[in-house]
C-alpha cells in the first residue's frame, strides 16, 4: 500500500516537472492573443492554466490506479481469442496513451524518501495557508472595534451605492499598511490608521472603489481556491510565476473597474501613487489571504496601464478571442496528456528474463483465472498460459465475471520492451487468433498483466494484478 502510494506521488511529481513549463508556455502565448481584451479575461485564462497544470499530471496516474466498479458490463469476450497487435508484437492504440509513457526506475527507499519529503512540504505549505487564514480572521476581530471617521464612512457608503453593494463594514487597523478586503458572506474593508489623518477624499474613494471591485468579482474566495490549487505544484518555480500572473491580472482587472468610477483613469492612477507613498513596505505580506491594494509588485505596470490609451477590441471580438485562447489552452493540454513518465520500482525494471521466471497467478473474487508459467532457457523465455476461456468487463475495462472453464496456450514469443515483458500467446496455428499481453513487475513478487486487445473494442482492459506463487516453472500448476 505504501509502495503504491509512493509510486503515485513520484509519478505525479515527475510529470509535473515537465508539464508545468509546457502549460505555462501555452498560457503565455494565449495571454498574448488576449492582449486586446479586458484584464478580467486574462485573469480567468491564468486561473484556467493553474487548474489544468494541477490536474494534468493526474492523467499519468490512470495506468497505476483502478477506476469505479459501478459501470454496466459489456458483452462477454474471449480472453485470448484475437490478435491484438502487429506480427512483431507491437502495441496497439488500445493502450490509450500508455504506449507513449516512459518508465523511470527508482529504488523503493528513494521513492519513500521522495514521497515523504513531498508530503511534509505540502503539509508545511498547508499549515502556512491555515495560519494566514487565521491571522486574517484575527485582523477582522481586532478591527471590529475601530470604525473609521464619519466623513470617510460616508464616502465608503456612497462608493458602495454606485456598485449596488450592501452590507460592507469599514474599519481601521494599526496592523495593516494598505487598504484591504476579505470575506465573502459579510465582506470587511480595512483601512490603515496611519492614513486616516492625511488621506484626501479622492484618494480614499479610489482605494474603496478598488476594494469594492474585489468584492463584486468574488476575488476573496477565488484567491483562497487558487492557493489550494497551487499547493500540489508549489515546489515548481514556474508554478509560483503562474500564481504571480494570476495576482497581477486580478489587480489590473480591479483597476479597470475602479477607474471607470473615478473622475478619470489618470486621476485614479494619481491616487494610487499618493496612497503608495504612505505605505510602510515592512508591514506588507502579513495578511496574504486578504486582498490589499498593493499586494503585488506591479504598481509601476498598473500605473502605466492606466495612463496608456485604451485600445480594447469590441465585445464580440473579445468573446471570440477568449474562446480561441481557452480552446488553444485546453487543446494544448489534451495534446500532451498522452505523454507521461511512469515511475516504477527498480526491481521491476530489470531487463533480464530471470526476473520473470516462475509461476504467476491472477485471481478474481478468490478464484484463479490466469496462471503464467515462465522459464528462461538458452537466453529465451518460454512457457505456457492457463486461463479462463471467457470473461466479462464493464465499460471501464474492469472484470465483472470470468468463466469457470479454462484452457492451456503456449507462449510463442517473449521479448523485453523497457520494463515490460511482451508475450505472444498462441491459441492455434492461426495467427489471426494469436493474442499479445504485457507483464510488468511492481515488486519482486507482484506485477501487472495486461491484454493488448483489439483497438476496435470500446472499453480498455485494465491491468490484472498477478502474484508469484513459485520461483520455478511448474506445469502442474492449474
Coordinates of C-alpha atoms in Angstrom, one line a residue:
X1 CA 0.0 0.0 0.0
X2 CA 2.8 2.4 1.0
X3 CA 4.8 1.4 -2.1
X4 CA 1.9 2.0 -4.4
X5 CA 1.2 5.4 -2.8
X6 CA 4.9 6.4 -3.1
X7 CA 4.9 5.4 -6.8
X8 CA 1.8 7.5 -7.4
X9 CA 3.3 10.6 -5.7
X10 CA 6.6 10.2 -7.6
X11 CA 4.8 9.8 -10.9
X12 CA 2.8 13.0 -10.2
X13 CA 5.9 14.9 -9.5
X14 CA 7.8 13.5 -12.5
X15 CA 5.1 14.6 -14.9
X16 CA 4.5 18.0 -13.1
X17 CA 8.2 18.8 -13.6
X18 CA 7.8 19.0 -17.4
X19 CA 4.1 19.7 -17.8
X20 CA 4.1 22.9 -15.7
X21 CA 6.6 24.6 -18.1
X22 CA 4.7 23.4 -21.2
X23 CA 1.3 24.7 -19.9
X24 CA 2.9 27.9 -18.7
X25 CA 4.3 28.5 -22.2
X26 CA 0.9 27.7 -23.8
X27 CA -0.8 30.1 -21.4
X28 CA 1.7 32.8 -22.2
X29 CA 1.0 32.5 -25.9
X30 CA -2.7 32.6 -25.3
X31 CA -2.3 35.6 -23.0
X32 CA -0.6 37.5 -25.8
X33 CA -3.5 36.6 -28.0
X34 CA -5.9 38.2 -25.5
X35 CA -3.8 41.4 -25.0
X36 CA -6.5 43.5 -26.7
X37 CA -9.2 42.1 -24.4
X38 CA -10.0 43.1 -20.8
X39 CA -7.8 42.1 -17.9
X40 CA -10.6 40.0 -16.5
X41 CA -10.4 37.7 -19.5
X42 CA -6.7 37.3 -19.0
X43 CA -7.2 36.7 -15.3
X44 CA -9.6 33.8 -16.0
X45 CA -7.1 32.4 -18.6
X46 CA -4.4 32.2 -16.0
X47 CA -6.7 30.6 -13.4
X48 CA -7.7 28.0 -16.1
X49 CA -4.0 27.4 -16.7
X50 CA -3.4 26.8 -13.0
X51 CA -6.3 24.3 -12.8
X52 CA -5.1 22.4 -15.8
X53 CA -1.5 22.4 -14.6
X54 CA -2.6 20.9 -11.2
X55 CA -4.8 18.3 -12.8
X56 CA -2.8 17.3 -15.9
X57 CA -0.2 15.2 -14.0
X58 CA -3.1 13.2 -12.6
X59 CA -3.6 11.8 -16.1
X60 CA -0.4 9.9 -15.8
X61 CA -1.8 8.0 -12.7
X62 CA -4.5 6.3 -14.7
X63 CA -2.2 3.4 -15.6
X64 CA -1.4 2.8 -11.9
X65 CA -4.9 3.0 -10.4
X66 CA -8.2 1.3 -10.9
X67 CA -11.5 3.0 -11.5
X68 CA -15.0 2.7 -10.4
X69 CA -16.8 -0.7 -10.3
X70 CA -20.2 0.7 -10.9
X71 CA -20.3 0.8 -14.7
X72 CA -22.5 -1.5 -16.7
X73 CA -20.8 -4.6 -18.1
X74 CA -20.2 -5.0 -21.8
X75 CA -20.6 -8.2 -23.8
X76 CA -18.6 -11.3 -22.8
X77 CA -15.5 -11.8 -24.8
X78 CA -12.8 -14.5 -25.3
X79 CA -9.8 -13.8 -23.3
X80 CA -7.2 -14.8 -25.8
X81 CA -9.3 -15.1 -29.0
X82 CA -8.0 -12.5 -31.4
X83 CA -4.8 -10.8 -32.5
X84 CA -4.1 -7.5 -30.6
X85 CA -1.1 -6.2 -32.4
X86 CA 1.1 -6.5 -35.5
X87 CA 3.2 -9.6 -36.3
X88 CA 6.2 -8.2 -34.4
X89 CA 4.3 -7.8 -31.1
X90 CA 4.0 -4.0 -31.3
X91 CA 1.5 -2.1 -29.2
X92 CA -1.9 -1.1 -30.5
X93 CA -4.0 2.0 -29.8
X94 CA -5.9 0.1 -27.2
X95 CA -3.2 1.2 -24.7
X96 CA -4.9 4.6 -24.7
X97 CA -1.8 6.7 -24.3
X98 CA 0.1 4.3 -22.0
X99 CA 2.2 3.2 -25.0
X100 CA 3.5 6.8 -25.0
X101 CA 4.7 6.6 -21.4
X102 CA 8.3 6.2 -20.4
X103 CA 9.2 4.2 -17.3
X104 CA 11.6 5.7 -14.8
X105 CA 13.2 3.2 -12.3
X106 CA 13.6 4.2 -8.6
X107 CA 14.6 2.1 -5.7
X108 CA 11.9 1.6 -3.0
X109 CA 13.8 3.6 -0.4
X110 CA 14.3 6.6 -2.8
X111 CA 10.6 6.6 -3.6
X112 CA 9.7 6.6 0.1
X113 CA 12.1 9.4 0.8
X114 CA 10.8 11.4 -2.2
X115 CA 7.1 10.8 -1.3
X116 CA 7.7 11.6 2.4
X117 CA 9.6 14.8 1.6
X118 CA 6.8 15.9 -0.7
X119 CA 4.1 15.2 1.8
X120 CA 6.0 17.1 4.5
X121 CA 6.4 20.0 2.1
X122 CA 2.7 20.1 1.2
X123 CA 1.8 19.8 4.9
X124 CA 4.2 22.8 5.6
X125 CA 2.6 24.9 2.9
X126 CA -0.9 23.9 4.1
X127 CA -0.1 24.8 7.6
X128 CA 1.2 28.2 6.4
X129 CA -2.0 28.7 4.5
X130 CA -4.1 27.8 7.6
X131 CA -2.1 30.3 9.7
X132 CA -2.6 33.0 7.1
X133 CA -6.3 32.5 7.2
X134 CA -6.3 32.5 11.0
X135 CA -4.3 35.8 11.0
X136 CA -6.8 37.3 8.6
X137 CA -9.7 36.3 10.8
X138 CA -7.9 37.7 13.8
X139 CA -7.5 41.0 11.9
X140 CA -11.2 41.1 11.3
X141 CA -11.9 40.7 15.0
X142 CA -9.4 43.2 16.2
X143 CA -10.5 45.8 13.7
X144 CA -14.2 45.4 14.5
X145 CA -14.0 47.9 17.4
X146 CA -12.2 50.6 15.3
X147 CA -14.7 52.3 12.9
X148 CA -13.4 55.0 10.5
X149 CA -14.3 58.7 10.9
X150 CA -17.8 59.6 9.8
X151 CA -16.6 61.6 6.8
X152 CA -14.7 58.6 5.4
X153 CA -17.6 56.3 6.3
X154 CA -20.0 58.4 4.2
X155 CA -17.5 58.3 1.3
X156 CA -17.3 54.5 1.6
X157 CA -21.1 54.3 1.7
X158 CA -21.5 56.5 -1.4
X159 CA -19.0 54.3 -3.2
X160 CA -20.8 51.1 -2.3
X161 CA -24.1 52.6 -3.6
X162 CA -22.5 53.1 -7.0
X163 CA -21.6 49.4 -7.0
X164 CA -25.0 48.4 -5.6
X165 CA -23.2 46.5 -2.8
X166 CA -24.7 46.4 0.6
X167 CA -23.5 45.2 4.0
X168 CA -19.8 46.1 3.7
X169 CA -18.3 47.0 7.0
X170 CA -15.4 49.6 7.0
X171 CA -12.9 49.5 9.9
X172 CA -9.4 50.8 10.6
X173 CA -6.4 48.9 12.0
X174 CA -2.9 49.8 13.1
X175 CA -1.7 46.4 11.9
X176 CA -2.2 47.0 8.2
X177 CA -0.2 49.2 5.8
X178 CA -2.7 49.5 2.9
X179 CA -6.4 49.2 2.4
X180 CA -7.5 45.6 2.1
X181 CA -10.7 43.5 2.0
X182 CA -11.6 39.9 2.9
X183 CA -14.7 37.8 3.5
X184 CA -17.4 36.6 1.1
X185 CA -20.6 36.5 3.1
X186 CA -20.0 39.6 5.1
X187 CA -17.1 41.4 3.4
X188 CA -15.0 43.7 5.5
X189 CA -12.9 46.6 4.3
X190 CA -9.9 47.5 6.5
X191 CA -8.1 50.9 6.3
X192 CA -4.7 51.6 7.9
X193 CA -4.9 54.0 10.8
X194 CA -1.8 55.9 9.7
X195 CA -3.5 57.1 6.5
X196 CA -6.8 58.3 8.1
X197 CA -5.4 61.7 9.1
X198 CA -3.8 62.8 5.8
X199 CA -5.7 60.9 3.1
X200 CA -7.7 63.0 0.7
X201 CA -11.3 62.2 -0.1
X202 CA -10.4 61.4 -3.8
X203 CA -7.6 59.1 -2.8
X204 CA -9.8 57.3 -0.2
X205 CA -12.6 56.9 -2.7
X206 CA -10.2 55.4 -5.2
X207 CA -9.0 52.9 -2.7
X208 CA -12.5 52.0 -1.7
X209 CA -13.5 51.5 -5.3
X210 CA -10.6 49.1 -5.9
X211 CA -11.6 47.0 -2.8
X212 CA -15.2 47.1 -3.8
X213 CA -14.2 45.7 -7.2
X214 CA -12.6 42.8 -5.4
X215 CA -15.9 42.2 -3.5
X216 CA -18.0 42.5 -6.7
X217 CA -15.8 40.0 -8.5
X218 CA -15.7 37.5 -5.6
X219 CA -11.9 37.6 -5.6
X220 CA -11.5 36.6 -1.9
X221 CA -13.0 33.1 -2.4
X222 CA -11.3 32.7 -5.8
X223 CA -7.9 33.6 -4.2
X224 CA -8.3 31.0 -1.5
X225 CA -9.2 28.4 -4.1
X226 CA -6.2 29.3 -6.2
X227 CA -4.0 28.9 -3.1
X228 CA -5.2 25.4 -2.6
X229 CA -4.9 24.5 -6.3
X230 CA -1.3 25.9 -6.2
X231 CA -0.3 23.7 -3.2
X232 CA 0.4 20.4 -5.1
X233 CA 2.7 22.1 -7.6
X234 CA 4.1 24.9 -5.4
X235 CA 7.5 23.3 -5.5
X236 CA 7.9 24.3 -9.1
X237 CA 9.3 27.8 -9.8
X238 CA 7.1 28.3 -12.8
X239 CA 4.1 27.5 -10.7
X240 CA 4.9 30.4 -8.5
X241 CA 5.3 32.6 -11.5
X242 CA 1.9 31.4 -12.8
X243 CA 0.4 32.3 -9.4
X244 CA 2.0 35.8 -9.7
X245 CA 0.4 36.2 -13.1
X246 CA -3.0 35.4 -11.5
X247 CA -2.5 38.0 -8.8
X248 CA -1.2 40.6 -11.2
X249 CA -4.1 40.2 -13.7
X250 CA -6.6 40.3 -10.8
X251 CA -5.3 43.7 -9.6
X252 CA -5.3 45.0 -13.2
X253 CA -8.9 43.9 -13.6
X254 CA -9.9 45.7 -10.4
X255 CA -8.1 48.8 -11.5
X256 CA -10.1 48.8 -14.8
X257 CA -13.4 48.6 -12.8
X258 CA -12.3 51.2 -10.2
X259 CA -11.0 53.6 -12.9
X260 CA -14.5 53.6 -14.5
X261 CA -16.0 55.0 -11.3
X262 CA -13.3 57.6 -10.8
X263 CA -13.2 61.1 -12.5
X264 CA -10.6 59.7 -14.9
X265 CA -8.0 57.0 -15.3
X266 CA -5.2 59.5 -14.7
X267 CA -6.9 60.7 -11.5
X268 CA -7.2 57.1 -10.3
X269 CA -3.5 56.4 -11.1
X270 CA -2.5 59.6 -9.2
X271 CA -4.5 58.3 -6.2
X272 CA -2.7 55.0 -6.3
X273 CA 0.7 56.8 -6.2
X274 CA -0.4 59.1 -3.4
X275 CA -1.5 56.1 -1.3
X276 CA 1.6 54.1 -2.1
X277 CA 3.8 57.0 -0.7
X278 CA 2.3 56.4 2.8
X279 CA 2.7 52.7 2.9
X280 CA 5.4 51.0 5.1
X281 CA 6.9 48.2 3.0
X282 CA 7.9 46.2 6.1
X283 CA 4.3 45.7 7.0
X284 CA 3.3 44.1 3.7
X285 CA 2.6 40.4 3.3
X286 CA 1.5 39.6 6.8
X287 CA -2.1 39.0 5.8
X288 CA -1.6 37.3 2.5
X289 CA -5.2 35.9 2.4
X290 CA -6.6 39.4 2.4
X291 CA -6.8 41.4 -0.9
X292 CA -4.8 44.5 -0.4
X293 CA -4.4 47.5 -2.7
X294 CA -0.7 46.8 -3.2
X295 CA -0.4 43.0 -2.8
X296 CA 1.7 42.6 -6.0
X297 CA 5.0 44.2 -7.0
X298 CA 3.4 45.7 -10.2
X299 CA 2.5 49.2 -9.2
X300 CA 4.5 50.7 -12.0
X301 CA 2.9 48.4 -14.5
X302 CA -0.5 49.2 -13.1
X303 CA 0.0 53.0 -13.4
X304 CA 1.4 52.7 -16.9
X305 CA -1.6 50.6 -17.9
X306 CA -3.9 53.2 -16.6
X307 CA -2.2 56.0 -18.4
X308 CA -1.8 54.5 -21.8
X309 CA -4.6 54.8 -24.4
X310 CA -7.3 52.2 -24.3
X311 CA -7.3 50.0 -27.4
X312 CA -9.6 47.2 -26.5
X313 CA -11.5 45.2 -29.1
X314 CA -15.3 45.1 -29.1
X315 CA -17.4 42.8 -27.0
X316 CA -17.9 40.3 -29.9
X317 CA -14.2 40.1 -30.8
X318 CA -13.3 39.9 -27.2
X319 CA -15.6 36.9 -26.8
X320 CA -14.2 35.2 -29.9
X321 CA -10.6 35.8 -28.8
X322 CA -11.4 34.4 -25.3
X323 CA -12.9 31.3 -26.8
X324 CA -10.0 30.8 -29.1
X325 CA -7.5 31.4 -26.3
X326 CA -9.2 28.9 -24.0
X327 CA -9.5 26.4 -26.8
X328 CA -5.8 26.6 -27.5
X329 CA -5.0 26.2 -23.8
X330 CA -7.3 23.1 -23.4
X331 CA -6.3 21.7 -26.8
X332 CA -2.6 22.0 -25.9
X333 CA -3.1 20.2 -22.6
X334 CA -5.1 17.4 -24.3
X335 CA -2.3 17.1 -26.9
X336 CA 0.4 16.5 -24.2
X337 CA -1.8 14.4 -21.9
X338 CA -1.0 11.0 -23.6
X339 CA 2.7 11.6 -23.0
X340 CA 3.9 10.7 -19.5
X341 CA 6.5 9.3 -17.2
X342 CA 5.7 6.2 -15.2
X343 CA 7.7 5.7 -12.0
X344 CA 8.4 2.0 -11.3
X345 CA 10.3 0.2 -8.7
X346 CA 13.9 -0.6 -9.7
X347 CA 13.1 -4.2 -9.0
X348 CA 10.5 -4.2 -11.7
X349 CA 12.9 -2.5 -14.2
X350 CA 15.3 -5.4 -14.7
X351 CA 15.6 -6.2 -18.3
X352 CA 16.5 -9.9 -17.9
X353 CA 14.2 -12.8 -18.3
X354 CA 15.2 -14.3 -15.0
X355 CA 13.3 -11.7 -13.1
X356 CA 10.0 -13.0 -14.7
X357 CA 10.9 -16.7 -14.3
X358 CA 8.5 -18.8 -12.3
X359 CA 4.8 -19.3 -11.8
X360 CA 2.4 -16.3 -11.6
X361 CA -1.4 -16.2 -11.0
X362 CA -4.2 -13.7 -11.2
X363 CA -7.4 -14.1 -9.1
X364 CA -10.9 -12.7 -9.4
X365 CA -13.2 -13.0 -6.4
X366 CA -10.9 -15.5 -4.9
X367 CA -10.7 -17.8 -7.9
X368 CA -7.6 -18.2 -10.1
X369 CA -8.4 -17.4 -13.7
X370 CA -4.9 -16.8 -15.2
X371 CA -1.7 -18.8 -14.5
X372 CA 1.6 -17.9 -16.2
X373 CA 4.4 -20.5 -16.1
X374 CA 7.6 -18.9 -17.5
X375 CA 11.1 -20.4 -17.8
X376 CA 14.4 -18.9 -19.0
X377 CA 16.4 -21.3 -21.2
X378 CA 19.3 -20.5 -23.6
X379 CA 18.6 -16.8 -23.4
X380 CA 14.9 -17.2 -24.3
X381 CA 11.8 -17.2 -22.2
X382 CA 9.3 -20.0 -22.9
X383 CA 6.2 -21.3 -21.0
X384 CA 2.5 -21.8 -21.0
X385 CA -0.5 -19.7 -20.1
X386 CA -3.5 -21.3 -18.4
X387 CA -6.5 -19.0 -18.5
X388 CA -10.3 -18.8 -18.3
X389 CA -11.9 -19.2 -21.7
X390 CA -14.3 -16.2 -21.4
X391 CA -14.7 -13.1 -19.2
X392 CA -16.9 -10.1 -18.9
X393 CA -15.8 -6.5 -18.4
X394 CA -17.5 -3.2 -17.7
X395 CA -17.1 -0.1 -19.8
X396 CA -14.0 0.8 -17.8
X397 CA -12.2 -2.4 -18.7
X398 CA -12.7 -3.9 -15.3
X399 CA -13.6 -7.6 -14.8
X400 CA -17.1 -8.4 -13.7
X401 CA -17.2 -12.1 -14.4
X402 CA -14.8 -15.0 -15.5
X403 CA -15.8 -18.4 -16.9
X404 CA -15.0 -21.5 -14.8
X405 CA -13.7 -23.4 -17.9
X406 CA -10.1 -22.9 -18.8
X407 CA -7.5 -23.9 -21.4
X408 CA -3.8 -24.0 -21.9
X409 CA -1.9 -22.0 -24.5
X410 CA 1.8 -21.9 -25.4
X411 CA 4.0 -18.8 -25.0
X412 CA 5.1 -18.5 -28.6
X413 CA 7.4 -15.4 -28.1
X414 CA 8.7 -13.3 -25.2
X415 CA 10.8 -10.2 -25.5
X416 CA 11.6 -7.2 -23.4
X417 CA 10.5 -3.6 -24.1
X418 CA 11.8 -1.3 -21.4
X419 CA 10.4 -2.6 -18.1
X420 CA 7.7 -4.7 -19.8
X421 CA 7.7 -8.3 -21.0
X422 CA 5.8 -8.6 -24.2
X423 CA 4.2 -12.0 -24.7
X424 CA 2.8 -13.6 -27.9
X425 CA 0.3 -16.3 -26.8
X426 CA -0.6 -18.9 -29.5
X427 CA -4.1 -20.4 -29.2
X428 CA -3.9 -22.3 -32.6
X429 CA -1.7 -22.2 -35.6
X430 CA -3.8 -19.5 -37.0
X431 CA -2.1 -16.1 -36.5
X432 CA -5.4 -14.4 -36.5
X433 CA -6.2 -16.0 -33.2
X434 CA -2.9 -15.2 -31.5
X435 CA -3.0 -12.7 -28.7
X436 CA -0.4 -10.5 -27.0
X437 CA 0.0 -9.3 -23.5
X438 CA 2.4 -7.4 -21.3
X439 CA 3.8 -8.3 -17.9
X440 CA 5.3 -5.5 -15.7
X441 CA 6.8 -6.1 -12.3
X442 CA 5.9 -3.8 -9.5
X443 CA 7.8 -5.7 -6.8
X444 CA 9.8 -9.0 -6.9
X445 CA 6.7 -11.0 -6.1
X446 CA 4.0 -8.9 -7.8
X447 CA 3.3 -7.5 -11.2
X448 CA 0.6 -6.4 -13.7
X449 CA -0.7 -8.5 -16.6
X450 CA -2.5 -6.6 -19.4
X451 CA -4.1 -7.9 -22.5
X452 CA -3.4 -5.9 -25.7
X453 CA -6.9 -6.3 -27.1
X454 CA -8.1 -5.0 -30.4
X455 CA -8.3 -1.3 -31.0
X456 CA -12.0 -1.7 -32.2
X457 CA -13.1 -2.7 -28.7
X458 CA -15.0 0.1 -27.0
X459 CA -13.6 -0.4 -23.5
X460 CA -10.0 -0.7 -22.3
X461 CA -8.9 -3.7 -20.3
X462 CA -7.2 -2.7 -17.1
X463 CA -4.0 -4.5 -15.9
X464 CA -4.7 -7.5 -13.7
X465 CA -2.6 -8.0 -10.6
X466 CA -0.6 -11.1 -10.7
X467 CA 1.4 -12.7 -7.8
X468 CA 4.4 -15.0 -8.0
X469 CA 3.4 -18.4 -6.4
X470 CA 6.6 -20.2 -7.3
X471 CA 10.2 -19.3 -8.3
X472 CA 10.4 -22.3 -10.7
X473 CA 8.5 -23.4 -13.8
X474 CA 5.7 -25.9 -12.9
X475 CA 3.5 -27.5 -15.5
X476 CA 1.3 -29.0 -12.8
X477 CA 0.1 -25.6 -11.5
X478 CA -3.6 -25.3 -12.6

